[in-house]
Short mmCIF file of C-alpha atoms in Angstrom, two decimals:
data_model
loop_
_atom_site.label_atom_id
_atom_site.label_comp_id
_atom_site.label_asym_id
_atom_site.label_seq_id
_atom_site.Cartn_x
_atom_site.Cartn_y
_atom_site.Cartn_z
CA ARG A 1 158.85 100.70 67.83
CA ASN A 2 159.02 104.44 68.33
CA PHE A 3 159.34 106.07 71.72
CA ASP A 4 156.33 108.09 72.85
CA PRO A 5 156.27 109.71 76.32
CA ARG A 6 152.46 109.42 76.53
CA THR A 7 152.48 105.69 75.86
CA LEU A 8 155.29 105.19 78.33
CA SER A 9 153.40 107.08 81.04
CA GLY A 10 150.42 104.74 80.52
CA GLU A 11 152.68 101.74 80.96
CA ALA A 12 154.28 103.33 84.01
CA ARG A 13 150.84 103.82 85.57
CA ARG A 14 150.06 100.14 84.99
CA HIS A 15 153.30 99.12 86.73
CA SER A 16 153.35 101.84 89.37
CA ALA A 17 154.93 99.63 92.04
CA ALA A 18 158.29 99.58 90.23
CA PHE A 19 160.87 102.23 91.13
CA ALA A 20 161.49 103.00 87.47
CA SER A 21 157.78 103.60 86.88
CA ARG A 22 157.43 105.90 89.85
CA ALA A 23 160.47 107.90 88.82
CA TYR A 24 159.26 108.19 85.23
CA LEU A 25 155.79 109.29 86.36
CA TYR A 26 157.44 112.02 88.43
CA VAL A 27 159.46 113.21 85.42
CA HIS A 28 156.42 113.04 83.17
CA ARG A 29 154.32 115.04 85.62
CA GLU A 30 156.96 117.63 86.53
CA LEU A 31 158.66 118.21 83.18
CA LEU A 32 156.51 116.95 80.34
CA GLU A 33 152.94 117.73 81.40
CA ARG A 34 153.74 121.16 82.82
CA GLY A 35 155.78 122.06 79.74
CA GLY A 36 157.21 125.52 79.25
CA ASP A 37 160.84 124.40 79.29
CA ASP A 38 162.43 125.13 75.93
CA ASP A 39 165.70 123.57 77.09
CA LEU A 40 164.12 120.15 77.48
CA ASN A 41 166.60 117.48 76.47
CA GLY A 42 167.56 113.91 77.28
CA GLU A 43 170.19 114.98 79.79
CA LEU A 44 167.68 117.02 81.81
CA ILE A 45 165.14 114.18 81.67
CA GLU A 46 167.77 111.67 82.78
CA ARG A 47 168.99 113.90 85.63
CA GLU A 48 165.47 114.47 86.97
CA TYR A 49 164.66 110.78 86.55
CA ASN A 50 167.78 109.79 88.52
CA ARG A 51 166.89 112.26 91.26
CA ALA A 52 163.35 110.87 91.55
CA ALA A 53 164.63 107.28 91.45
CA ALA A 54 167.12 107.99 94.24
CA GLN A 55 164.32 109.38 96.42
CA HIS A 56 162.17 106.28 95.88
CA LEU A 57 165.09 103.95 96.53
CA SER A 58 166.05 105.74 99.74
CA LYS A 59 162.46 105.38 100.95
CA ALA A 60 162.68 101.65 100.30
CA GLU A 61 165.99 101.40 102.18
CA ARG A 62 164.85 103.24 105.30
CA PHE A 63 164.09 100.07 107.33
CA LEU A 64 167.19 98.11 106.35
CA PRO A 65 169.26 99.46 109.27
CA PHE A 66 166.58 98.21 111.68
CA LEU A 67 166.78 94.70 110.21
CA ALA A 68 170.59 94.78 110.30
CA THR A 69 170.67 95.95 113.91
CA THR A 70 168.06 93.39 114.97
CA SER A 71 169.89 90.54 113.29
CA SER A 72 173.18 91.43 114.95
CA ALA A 73 171.94 92.47 118.40
CA ALA A 74 169.29 89.79 119.08
CA PRO A 75 171.75 86.90 119.59
CA PHE A 76 173.63 88.97 122.16
CA LEU A 77 170.41 89.75 124.00
CA GLY A 78 169.60 86.04 123.93
CA LEU A 79 173.07 85.30 125.31
CA LEU A 80 172.53 87.88 128.06
CA GLY A 81 169.28 86.13 128.99
CA THR A 82 171.10 82.79 129.01
CA VAL A 83 173.78 84.11 131.34
CA MET A 84 171.16 85.65 133.63
CA GLY A 85 169.29 82.30 133.74
CA ILE A 86 172.47 80.40 134.62
CA ILE A 87 173.32 82.94 137.33
CA SER A 88 169.82 82.52 138.70
CA ALA A 89 170.29 78.73 138.72
CA PHE A 90 173.53 79.06 140.72
CA GLN A 91 171.85 81.44 143.16
CA ARG A 92 169.01 78.96 143.69
CA ILE A 93 171.56 76.19 144.28
CA GLY A 94 173.21 78.40 146.92
CA ILE A 95 169.89 79.21 148.61
CA TRP A 96 168.59 75.62 148.65
CA GLY A 97 171.94 74.00 149.28
CA SER A 98 171.37 71.28 146.67
CA ALA A 99 171.53 70.94 142.91
CA ASN A 100 168.49 68.78 142.26
CA ILE A 101 166.35 69.23 139.17
CA ALA A 102 163.48 70.94 141.00
CA VAL A 103 165.84 73.73 142.11
CA VAL A 104 167.69 74.28 138.84
CA ALA A 105 165.00 73.60 136.20
CA PRO A 106 163.11 76.92 136.32
CA SER A 107 166.29 78.99 135.84
CA ILE A 108 167.61 76.71 133.10
CA ALA A 109 164.22 77.00 131.33
CA GLU A 110 164.47 80.79 131.48
CA ALA A 111 167.96 80.61 129.99
CA LEU A 112 166.83 78.36 127.14
CA VAL A 113 163.80 80.56 126.37
CA ALA A 114 166.04 83.65 126.22
CA THR A 115 168.42 81.87 123.83
CA ALA A 116 165.56 80.70 121.63
CA LEU A 117 163.97 84.16 121.51
CA GLY A 118 167.27 85.73 120.51
CA LEU A 119 167.72 83.25 117.67
CA PHE A 120 164.06 83.36 116.56
CA THR A 121 164.40 87.12 116.28
CA ALA A 122 167.84 87.28 114.65
CA ILE A 123 167.42 84.65 111.96
CA PRO A 124 164.29 86.09 110.27
CA ALA A 125 165.73 89.60 110.54
CA LEU A 126 168.93 88.44 108.81
CA VAL A 127 167.00 86.64 106.08
CA GLY A 128 164.80 89.71 105.60
CA TYR A 129 167.78 92.04 105.48
CA ASN A 130 169.55 89.92 102.86
CA PHE A 131 166.40 89.53 100.78
CA PHE A 132 165.44 93.20 100.80
CA SER A 133 168.96 94.56 100.34
CA ASN A 134 169.52 92.29 97.33
CA TRP A 135 166.09 93.15 95.90
CA ILE A 136 166.72 96.88 96.31
CA ARG A 137 170.18 96.55 94.74
CA LYS A 138 168.74 94.74 91.71
CA GLU A 139 165.91 97.27 91.38
CA ALA A 140 168.45 100.10 91.58
CA GLU A 141 170.48 98.53 88.77
CA LYS A 142 167.37 98.13 86.60
CA THR A 143 166.23 101.65 87.40
CA GLU A 144 169.63 103.11 86.54
CA ALA A 145 169.76 101.22 83.24
CA PHE A 146 166.28 102.44 82.36
CA GLY A 147 167.32 106.02 83.16
CA ASP A 148 170.23 105.79 80.73
CA ASP A 149 167.94 104.41 78.03
CA LEU A 150 165.29 107.02 78.79
CA GLY A 151 167.69 109.92 78.25
CA PHE A 152 168.87 108.46 74.95
CA ALA A 153 165.33 107.69 73.75
CA PHE A 154 164.12 111.13 74.72
CA ASP A 155 166.93 112.80 72.77
CA ARG A 156 165.97 110.76 69.71
CA PHE A 157 162.30 111.62 70.25
CA LEU A 158 163.03 115.35 70.45
CA LYS A 159 165.24 115.23 67.34
CA ALA A 160 162.46 113.47 65.44
CA GLN A 161 159.95 116.07 66.66
CA ASN A 162 162.27 118.91 65.55
CA ARG A 163 162.69 117.32 62.11
CA ARG A 164 158.91 117.09 61.69
CA ALA A 165 158.26 120.64 62.90
CA PRO A 166 159.89 122.38 59.87
CA LEU A 167 157.99 120.06 57.50
CA ARG A 168 154.68 121.03 59.13
CA ALA A 169 155.57 124.72 58.91
CA GLU A 170 156.39 124.41 55.19
CA THR A 171 153.16 122.61 54.35
CA ALA A 172 151.01 125.13 56.23
#
């Protein structure tokens, strides 16, 4: 099958959620539709494609630090709540002068709730971070591979166009 930038832009519009599609649509809009660049070649297409892909990938990565920070800090905040609950339990023992369950239970409950909240926050954040960082890495690899192929295909397309142009001029 022959490479055609117009056909590829239609496919990219159909799959516009993919990073490669968004980057190609940017290149198609900025370089191919506007025209006027006589120095258009596969290297220029590939460079602009890689620039657009990097912008889209960095947008996708912008919330990863939040997930990483949440997954690492939440257990410590839960531990802090646990320590505060235990301290409160000891203070209540000192005030009441006894260590029966009615005195200690409210503070121990606070400590357990703080621990649970820390873990219930950290675990989904860690799973989300791992999922999204792996997904973005795989998409970046696919996008980079497509960029390499795009530059090569575009060079071949332009060479084929240049070979046809003299034939059209001779027949006219």
